[in-house]
């Protein structure tokens, strides 16, 4: 009756066939922002695919929630991750921004430059912090390539 080859297995026939399970609709947001999170290892990943030049979306990690935004131009790329509530111990940030060659990278937390190990793999920038960043409401992390 619910086989995927006959109909959408995620649509509930008893609820008008256009009903989508409440939390399954969040998967569209996660896919659009390329979001992944591992609270145990302290890793957050963003790779927006929709409106990547001007992207803005909420994110939820299970221990905190916040807002991620990115602006990409031909000469500059800026990603901002702001915690609105809860807390998160951040050890590594992964951001897919495109190809910026050997651009200068600046990492700031609440406007102060922080030391971090930077690694590039394909179109990914991997930021590993020297010591875990204990983020709480109001913490704003920004990565800028220029």
GROMACS .gro file of N, CA and C in nm:
model
  438
    1UNK      N    1   0.081  -0.120   0.000
    1UNK     CA    2   0.000   0.000   0.000
    1UNK      C    3   0.085   0.126   0.000
    2UNK      N    4   0.195   0.127   0.074
    2UNK     CA    5   0.278   0.248   0.083
    2UNK      C    6   0.410   0.234   0.007
    3UNK      N    7   0.419   0.141  -0.083
    3UNK     CA    8   0.543   0.121  -0.158
    3UNK      C    9   0.576   0.246  -0.239
    4UNK      N   10   0.703   0.280  -0.241
    4UNK     CA   11   0.748   0.400  -0.311
    4UNK      C   12   0.734   0.393  -0.462
    5UNK      N   13   0.727   0.273  -0.520
    5UNK     CA   14   0.712   0.265  -0.665
    5UNK      C   15   0.569   0.291  -0.711
    6UNK      N   16   0.474   0.290  -0.618
    6UNK     CA   17   0.334   0.315  -0.652
    6UNK      C   18   0.291   0.458  -0.617
    7UNK      N   19   0.350   0.515  -0.513
    7UNK     CA   20   0.314   0.650  -0.471
    7UNK      C   21   0.422   0.703  -0.377
    8UNK      N   22   0.415   0.830  -0.344
    8UNK     CA   23   0.510   0.890  -0.252
    8UNK      C   24   0.495   0.826  -0.114
    9UNK      N   25   0.599   0.756  -0.065
    9UNK     CA   26   0.587   0.690   0.065
    9UNK      C   27   0.581   0.787   0.182
   10UNK      N   28   0.610   0.914   0.159
   10UNK     CA   29   0.608   1.012   0.267
   10UNK      C   30   0.475   1.087   0.274
   11UNK      N   31   0.388   1.069   0.175
   11UNK     CA   32   0.257   1.133   0.177
   11UNK      C   33   0.159   1.040   0.248
   12UNK      N   34   0.080   1.094   0.336
   12UNK     CA   35  -0.018   1.016   0.409
   12UNK      C   36  -0.151   1.018   0.334
   13UNK      N   37  -0.190   0.905   0.279
   13UNK     CA   38  -0.312   0.896   0.200
   13UNK      C   39  -0.434   0.931   0.285
   14UNK      N   40  -0.432   0.888   0.411
   14UNK     CA   41  -0.545   0.914   0.501
   14UNK      C   42  -0.562   1.063   0.533
   15UNK      N   43  -0.460   1.142   0.508
   15UNK     CA   44  -0.464   1.285   0.543
   15UNK      C   45  -0.470   1.373   0.419
   16UNK      N   46  -0.527   1.323   0.310
   16UNK     CA   47  -0.544   1.405   0.191
   16UNK      C   48  -0.434   1.393   0.088
   17UNK      N   49  -0.338   1.303   0.109
   17UNK     CA   50  -0.230   1.273   0.016
   17UNK      C   51  -0.130   1.388  -0.002
   18UNK      N   52  -0.160   1.507   0.046
   18UNK     CA   53  -0.064   1.618   0.033
   18UNK      C   54   0.001   1.649   0.167
   19UNK      N   55  -0.030   1.571   0.265
   19UNK     CA   56   0.023   1.588   0.400
   19UNK      C   57   0.166   1.537   0.406
   20UNK      N   58   0.253   1.614   0.469
   20UNK     CA   59   0.391   1.571   0.489
   20UNK      C   60   0.415   1.567   0.639
   21UNK      N   61   0.479   1.462   0.684
   21UNK     CA   62   0.510   1.451   0.826
   21UNK      C   63   0.577   1.579   0.874
   22UNK      N   64   0.540   1.622   0.991
   22UNK     CA   65   0.582   1.752   1.042
   22UNK      C   66   0.732   1.776   1.035
   23UNK      N   67   0.811   1.686   1.085
   23UNK     CA   68   0.955   1.710   1.088
   23UNK      C   69   1.026   1.675   0.958
   24UNK      N   70   0.966   1.597   0.871
   24UNK     CA   71   1.033   1.563   0.745
   24UNK      C   72   1.048   1.684   0.655
   25UNK      N   73   0.962   1.784   0.673
   25UNK     CA   74   0.974   1.904   0.591
   25UNK      C   75   1.101   1.983   0.624
   26UNK      N   76   1.157   1.966   0.743
   26UNK     CA   77   1.282   2.033   0.779
   26UNK      C   78   1.399   1.984   0.696
   27UNK      N   79   1.388   1.863   0.641
   27UNK     CA   80   1.498   1.810   0.561
   27UNK      C   81   1.524   1.896   0.437
   28UNK      N   82   1.423   1.966   0.388
   28UNK     CA   83   1.442   2.056   0.274
   28UNK      C   84   1.534   2.171   0.312
   29UNK      N   85   1.515   2.228   0.431
   29UNK     CA   86   1.602   2.336   0.477
   29UNK      C   87   1.745   2.285   0.496
   30UNK      N   88   1.759   2.168   0.556
   30UNK     CA   89   1.893   2.112   0.578
   30UNK      C   90   1.965   2.089   0.445
   31UNK      N   91   1.892   2.039   0.347
   31UNK     CA   92   1.951   2.015   0.215
   31UNK      C   93   1.990   2.146   0.148
   32UNK      N   94   1.906   2.248   0.157
   32UNK     CA   95   1.933   2.377   0.093
   32UNK      C   96   2.055   2.445   0.153
   33UNK      N   97   2.078   2.426   0.283
   33UNK     CA   98   2.192   2.492   0.345
   33UNK      C   99   2.312   2.399   0.361
   34UNK      N  100   2.301   2.275   0.319
   34UNK     CA  101   2.414   2.182   0.330
   34UNK      C  102   2.461   2.169   0.473
   35UNK      N  103   2.367   2.167   0.565
   35UNK     CA  104   2.399   2.168   0.707
   35UNK      C  105   2.424   2.028   0.760
   36UNK      N  106   2.527   2.016   0.840
   36UNK     CA  107   2.555   1.894   0.914
   36UNK      C  108   2.617   1.934   1.047
   37UNK      N  109   2.589   1.856   1.149
   37UNK     CA  110   2.639   1.890   1.282
   37UNK      C  111   2.670   1.762   1.358
   38UNK      N  112   2.781   1.763   1.430
   38UNK     CA  113   2.816   1.654   1.521
   38UNK      C  114   2.848   1.718   1.655
   39UNK      N  115   2.753   1.713   1.747
   39UNK     CA  116   2.769   1.778   1.877
   39UNK      C  117   2.885   1.716   1.953
   40UNK      N  118   2.899   1.584   1.944
   40UNK     CA  119   3.004   1.514   2.018
   40UNK      C  120   3.144   1.561   1.978
   41UNK      N  121   3.169   1.573   1.848
   41UNK     CA  122   3.301   1.617   1.802
   41UNK      C  123   3.313   1.770   1.793
   42UNK      N  124   3.199   1.842   1.807
   42UNK     CA  125   3.202   1.988   1.801
   42UNK      C  126   3.218   2.042   1.661
   43UNK      N  127   3.161   1.972   1.562
   43UNK     CA  128   3.174   2.011   1.422
   43UNK      C  129   3.043   2.062   1.365
   44UNK      N  130   3.049   2.173   1.294
   44UNK     CA  131   2.933   2.226   1.221
   44UNK      C  132   2.977   2.248   1.077
   45UNK      N  133   2.888   2.217   0.984
   45UNK     CA  134   2.918   2.230   0.842
   45UNK      C  135   2.805   2.306   0.771
   46UNK      N  136   2.844   2.397   0.682
   46UNK     CA  137   2.749   2.472   0.599
   46UNK      C  138   2.795   2.467   0.455
   47UNK      N  139   2.703   2.440   0.363
   47UNK     CA  140   2.733   2.438   0.220
   47UNK      C  141   2.607   2.477   0.143
   48UNK      N  142   2.565   2.604   0.152
   48UNK     CA  143   2.440   2.646   0.086
   48UNK      C  144   2.442   2.622  -0.064
   49UNK      N  145   2.330   2.571  -0.115
   49UNK     CA  146   2.319   2.547  -0.259
   49UNK      C  147   2.214   2.636  -0.325
   50UNK      N  148   2.123   2.690  -0.249
   50UNK     CA  149   2.022   2.782  -0.301
   50UNK      C  150   2.062   2.925  -0.266
   51UNK      N  151   2.057   3.014  -0.361
   51UNK     CA  152   2.092   3.155  -0.337
   51UNK      C  153   2.225   3.167  -0.263
   52UNK      N  154   2.325   3.094  -0.308
   52UNK     CA  155   2.453   3.089  -0.237
   52UNK      C  156   2.523   3.224  -0.227
   53UNK      N  157   2.492   3.317  -0.317
   53UNK     CA  158   2.557   3.448  -0.311
   53UNK      C  159   2.503   3.534  -0.197
   54UNK      N  160   2.379   3.516  -0.162
   54UNK     CA  161   2.316   3.588  -0.050
   54UNK      C  162   2.228   3.487   0.024
   55UNK      N  163   2.286   3.417   0.120
   55UNK     CA  164   2.213   3.311   0.188
   55UNK      C  165   2.192   3.348   0.335
   56UNK      N  166   2.075   3.312   0.386
   56UNK     CA  167   2.038   3.343   0.524
   56UNK      C  168   1.939   3.237   0.570
   57UNK      N  169   1.970   3.166   0.680
   57UNK     CA  170   1.879   3.062   0.728
   57UNK      C  171   1.906   3.029   0.875
   58UNK      N  172   1.804   2.979   0.944
   58UNK     CA  173   1.826   2.934   1.082
   58UNK      C  174   1.890   2.795   1.083
   59UNK      N  175   1.957   2.762   1.192
   59UNK     CA  176   2.010   2.627   1.209
   59UNK      C  177   1.985   2.582   1.352
   60UNK      N  178   1.981   2.451   1.371
   60UNK     CA  179   1.953   2.391   1.502
   60UNK      C  180   2.047   2.273   1.520
   61UNK      N  181   2.116   2.269   1.635
   61UNK     CA  182   2.213   2.162   1.657
   61UNK      C  183   2.169   2.058   1.758
   62UNK      N  184   2.064   2.081   1.831
   62UNK     CA  185   2.024   1.993   1.939
   62UNK      C  186   2.061   2.053   2.073
   63UNK      N  187   2.167   2.134   2.077
   63UNK     CA  188   2.206   2.202   2.202
   63UNK      C  189   2.197   2.354   2.188
   64UNK      N  190   2.185   2.401   2.064
   64UNK     CA  191   2.173   2.546   2.041
   64UNK      C  192   2.100   2.570   1.910
   65UNK      N  193   2.065   2.693   1.888
   65UNK     CA  194   2.006   2.735   1.761
   65UNK      C  195   2.061   2.872   1.728
   66UNK      N  196   2.059   2.904   1.599
   66UNK     CA  197   2.115   3.031   1.557
   66UNK      C  198   2.083   3.064   1.414
   67UNK      N  199   2.158   3.158   1.360
   67UNK     CA  200   2.137   3.206   1.224
   67UNK      C  201   2.269   3.198   1.149
   68UNK      N  202   2.263   3.140   1.030
   68UNK     CA  203   2.379   3.135   0.943
   68UNK      C  204   2.352   3.223   0.823
   69UNK      N  205   2.451   3.301   0.783
   69UNK     CA  206   2.437   3.382   0.662
   69UNK      C  207   2.570   3.381   0.587
   70UNK      N  208   2.561   3.399   0.457
   70UNK     CA  209   2.682   3.412   0.377
   70UNK      C  210   2.657   3.507   0.262
   71UNK      N  211   2.761   3.581   0.229
   71UNK     CA  212   2.759   3.672   0.115
   71UNK      C  213   2.883   3.642   0.033
   72UNK      N  214   2.865   3.615  -0.095
   72UNK     CA  215   2.977   3.582  -0.183
   72UNK      C  216   2.974   3.674  -0.304
   73UNK      N  217   3.085   3.744  -0.327
   73UNK     CA  218   3.102   3.826  -0.447
   73UNK      C  219   3.226   3.773  -0.519
   74UNK      N  220   3.264   3.838  -0.628
   74UNK     CA  221   3.381   3.792  -0.703
   74UNK      C  222   3.512   3.814  -0.627
   75UNK      N  223   3.514   3.909  -0.531
   75UNK     CA  224   3.637   3.941  -0.459
   75UNK      C  225   3.635   3.905  -0.311
   76UNK      N  226   3.518   3.866  -0.260
   76UNK     CA  227   3.507   3.847  -0.116
   76UNK      C  228   3.397   3.746  -0.083
   77UNK      N  229   3.420   3.666   0.021
   77UNK     CA  230   3.318   3.574   0.072
   77UNK      C  231   3.317   3.585   0.223
   78UNK      N  232   3.198   3.603   0.280
   78UNK     CA  233   3.184   3.617   0.425
   78UNK      C  234   3.076   3.522   0.473
   79UNK      N  235   3.110   3.442   0.574
   79UNK     CA  236   3.013   3.354   0.638
   79UNK      C  237   3.002   3.396   0.784
   80UNK      N  238   2.879   3.400   0.834
   80UNK     CA  239   2.854   3.440   0.971
   80UNK      C  240   2.762   3.339   1.037
   81UNK      N  241   2.798   3.298   1.156
   81UNK     CA  242   2.722   3.200   1.232
   81UNK      C  243   2.699   3.261   1.371
   82UNK      N  244   2.574   3.295   1.401
   82UNK     CA  245   2.544   3.359   1.529
   82UNK      C  246   2.453   3.270   1.613
   83UNK      N  247   2.495   3.244   1.736
   83UNK     CA  248   2.414   3.164   1.830
   83UNK      C  249   2.309   3.255   1.891
   84UNK      N  250   2.184   3.213   1.883
   84UNK     CA  251   2.073   3.292   1.937
   84UNK      C  252   2.031   3.239   2.074
   85UNK      N  253   2.040   3.108   2.092
   85UNK     CA  254   2.004   3.049   2.220
   85UNK      C  255   2.074   2.915   2.239
   86UNK      N  256   2.086   2.873   2.364
   86UNK     CA  257   2.153   2.748   2.395
   86UNK      C  258   2.303   2.764   2.399
   87UNK      N  259   2.375   2.652   2.387
   87UNK     CA  260   2.521   2.657   2.389
   87UNK      C  261   2.578   2.547   2.301
   88UNK      N  262   2.699   2.569   2.253
   88UNK     CA  263   2.766   2.473   2.167
   88UNK      C  264   2.916   2.489   2.185
   89UNK      N  265   2.986   2.378   2.199
   89UNK     CA  266   3.132   2.381   2.207
   89UNK      C  267   3.184   2.349   2.067
   90UNK      N  268   3.234   2.452   2.000
   90UNK     CA  269   3.278   2.440   1.861
   90UNK      C  270   3.427   2.413   1.853
   91UNK      N  271   3.461   2.305   1.784
   91UNK     CA  272   3.601   2.270   1.762
   91UNK      C  273   3.641   2.284   1.615
   92UNK      N  274   3.541   2.264   1.527
   92UNK     CA  275   3.571   2.268   1.384
   92UNK      C  276   3.451   2.319   1.306
   93UNK      N  277   3.479   2.408   1.211
   93UNK     CA  278   3.377   2.462   1.122
   93UNK      C  279   3.416   2.427   0.979
   94UNK      N  280   3.322   2.371   0.904
   94UNK     CA  281   3.346   2.340   0.763
   94UNK      C  282   3.252   2.427   0.682
   95UNK      N  283   3.307   2.493   0.581
   95UNK     CA  284   3.228   2.585   0.498
   95UNK      C  285   3.265   2.566   0.353
   96UNK      N  286   3.166   2.538   0.269
   96UNK     CA  287   3.189   2.527   0.125
   96UNK      C  288   3.149   2.659   0.063
   97UNK      N  289   3.243   2.726   0.002
   97UNK     CA  290   3.222   2.861  -0.047
   97UNK      C  291   3.252   2.877  -0.195
   98UNK      N  292   3.312   2.777  -0.257
   98UNK     CA  293   3.351   2.791  -0.397
   98UNK      C  294   3.501   2.801  -0.410
   99UNK      N  295   3.547   2.849  -0.523
   99UNK     CA  296   3.690   2.855  -0.549
   99UNK      C  297   3.742   2.997  -0.532
  100UNK      N  298   3.821   3.020  -0.429
  100UNK     CA  299   3.880   3.152  -0.405
  100UNK      C  300   4.031   3.148  -0.412
  101UNK      N  301   4.086   3.038  -0.463
  101UNK     CA  302   4.230   3.029  -0.478
  101UNK      C  303   4.303   3.048  -0.347
  102UNK      N  304   4.402   3.138  -0.347
  102UNK     CA  305   4.482   3.162  -0.227
  102UNK      C  306   4.439   3.290  -0.158
  103UNK      N  307   4.312   3.302  -0.133
  103UNK     CA  308   4.258   3.421  -0.068
  103UNK      C  309   4.302   3.428   0.078
  104UNK      N  310   4.309   3.548   0.129
  104UNK     CA  311   4.340   3.571   0.270
  104UNK      C  312   4.217   3.535   0.352
  105UNK      N  313   4.237   3.464   0.464
  105UNK     CA  314   4.127   3.421   0.549
  105UNK      C  315   4.139   3.486   0.686
  106UNK      N  316   4.028   3.543   0.733
  106UNK     CA  317   4.023   3.602   0.867
  106UNK      C  318   3.908   3.537   0.944
  107UNK      N  319   3.936   3.492   1.067
  107UNK     CA  320   3.835   3.430   1.152
  107UNK      C  321   3.820   3.515   1.277
  108UNK      N  322   3.697   3.558   1.304
  108UNK     CA  323   3.673   3.640   1.423
  108UNK      C  324   3.557   3.582   1.504
  109UNK      N  325   3.564   3.603   1.634
  109UNK     CA  326   3.454   3.569   1.724
  109UNK      C  327   3.422   3.694   1.803
  110UNK      N  328   3.298   3.739   1.788
  110UNK     CA  329   3.253   3.864   1.849
  110UNK      C  330   3.345   3.980   1.815
  111UNK      N  331   3.394   3.982   1.692
  111UNK     CA  332   3.477   4.092   1.643
  111UNK      C  333   3.625   4.079   1.675
  112UNK      N  334   3.667   3.979   1.752
  112UNK     CA  335   3.808   3.961   1.788
  112UNK      C  336   3.867   3.848   1.705
  113UNK      N  337   3.983   3.873   1.646
  113UNK     CA  338   4.051   3.773   1.565
  113UNK      C  339   4.094   3.656   1.654
  114UNK      N  340   4.072   3.535   1.606
  114UNK     CA  341   4.112   3.415   1.680
  114UNK      C  342   4.208   3.332   1.595
  115UNK      N  343   4.294   3.257   1.664
  115UNK     CA  344   4.387   3.170   1.595
  115UNK      C  345   4.316   3.039   1.563
  116UNK      N  346   4.336   2.994   1.442
  116UNK     CA  347   4.276   2.869   1.399
  116UNK      C  348   4.361   2.809   1.289
  117UNK      N  349   4.359   2.678   1.280
  117UNK     CA  350   4.427   2.608   1.173
  117UNK      C  351   4.333   2.603   1.054
  118UNK      N  352   4.379   2.646   0.938
  118UNK     CA  353   4.297   2.650   0.819
  118UNK      C  354   4.345   2.545   0.719
  119UNK      N  355   4.249   2.474   0.663
  119UNK     CA  356   4.280   2.371   0.565
  119UNK      C  357   4.180   2.381   0.451
  120UNK      N  358   4.224   2.364   0.329
  120UNK     CA  359   4.135   2.368   0.213
  120UNK      C  360   4.134   2.231   0.146
  121UNK      N  361   4.015   2.183   0.121
  121UNK     CA  362   3.997   2.056   0.050
  121UNK      C  363   3.888   2.077  -0.054
  122UNK      N  364   3.925   2.080  -0.181
  122UNK     CA  365   3.827   2.106  -0.285
  122UNK      C  366   3.771   2.246  -0.266
  123UNK      N  367   3.642   2.259  -0.261
  123UNK     CA  368   3.577   2.388  -0.236
  123UNK      C  369   3.548   2.412  -0.089
  124UNK      N  370   3.603   2.329  -0.001
  124UNK     CA  371   3.577   2.341   0.143
  124UNK      C  372   3.689   2.417   0.213
  125UNK      N  373   3.651   2.499   0.309
  125UNK     CA  374   3.744   2.560   0.402
  125UNK      C  375   3.715   2.495   0.537
  126UNK      N  376   3.817   2.435   0.597
  126UNK     CA  377   3.801   2.370   0.728
  126UNK      C  378   3.877   2.452   0.829
  127UNK      N  379   3.805   2.502   0.929
  127UNK     CA  380   3.862   2.586   1.034
  127UNK      C  381   3.866   2.503   1.162
  128UNK      N  382   3.987   2.472   1.211
  128UNK     CA  383   4.003   2.399   1.337
  128UNK      C  384   4.056   2.496   1.440
  129UNK      N  385   3.985   2.508   1.550
  129UNK     CA  386   4.024   2.603   1.653
  129UNK      C  387   4.128   2.541   1.746
  130UNK      N  388   4.225   2.624   1.788
  130UNK     CA  389   4.332   2.578   1.875
  130UNK      C  390   4.275   2.525   2.007
  131UNK      N  391   4.176   2.594   2.060
  131UNK     CA  392   4.106   2.547   2.179
  131UNK      C  393   3.956   2.557   2.152
  132UNK      N  394   3.877   2.469   2.211
  132UNK     CA  395   3.732   2.469   2.185
  132UNK      C  396   3.670   2.605   2.214
  133UNK      N  397   3.580   2.648   2.126
  133UNK     CA  398   3.511   2.776   2.141
  133UNK      C  399   3.376   2.748   2.209
  134UNK      N  400   3.363   2.795   2.332
  134UNK     CA  401   3.238   2.775   2.406
  134UNK      C  402   3.141   2.886   2.366
  135UNK      N  403   3.048   2.851   2.278
  135UNK     CA  404   2.953   2.949   2.224
  135UNK      C  405   2.823   2.946   2.302
  136UNK      N  406   2.775   3.064   2.336
  136UNK     CA  407   2.647   3.080   2.403
  136UNK      C  408   2.568   3.187   2.328
  137UNK      N  409   2.447   3.215   2.374
  137UNK     CA  410   2.364   3.316   2.310
  137UNK      C  411   2.440   3.446   2.292
  138UNK      N  412   2.440   3.498   2.172
  138UNK     CA  413   2.511   3.623   2.142
  138UNK      C  414   2.646   3.603   2.076
  139UNK      N  415   2.700   3.483   2.079
  139UNK     CA  416   2.830   3.457   2.017
  139UNK      C  417   2.815   3.463   1.866
  140UNK      N  418   2.904   3.540   1.802
  140UNK     CA  419   2.902   3.551   1.656
  140UNK      C  420   3.038   3.515   1.600
  141UNK      N  421   3.041   3.411   1.519
  141UNK     CA  422   3.160   3.366   1.451
  141UNK      C  423   3.154   3.413   1.307
  142UNK      N  424   3.263   3.470   1.257
  142UNK     CA  425   3.264   3.518   1.119
  142UNK      C  426   3.393   3.472   1.051
  143UNK      N  427   3.379   3.423   0.927
  143UNK     CA  428   3.492   3.383   0.845
  143UNK      C  429   3.487   3.466   0.719
  144UNK      N  430   3.599   3.530   0.685
  144UNK     CA  431   3.602   3.616   0.567
  144UNK      C  432   3.718   3.578   0.478
  145UNK      N  433   3.691   3.561   0.351
  145UNK     CA  434   3.792   3.538   0.251
  145UNK      C  435   3.798   3.659   0.160
  146UNK      N  436   3.917   3.712   0.137
  146UNK     CA  437   3.930   3.829   0.049
  146UNK      C  438   4.058   3.822  -0.032
   0.00000   0.00000   0.00000
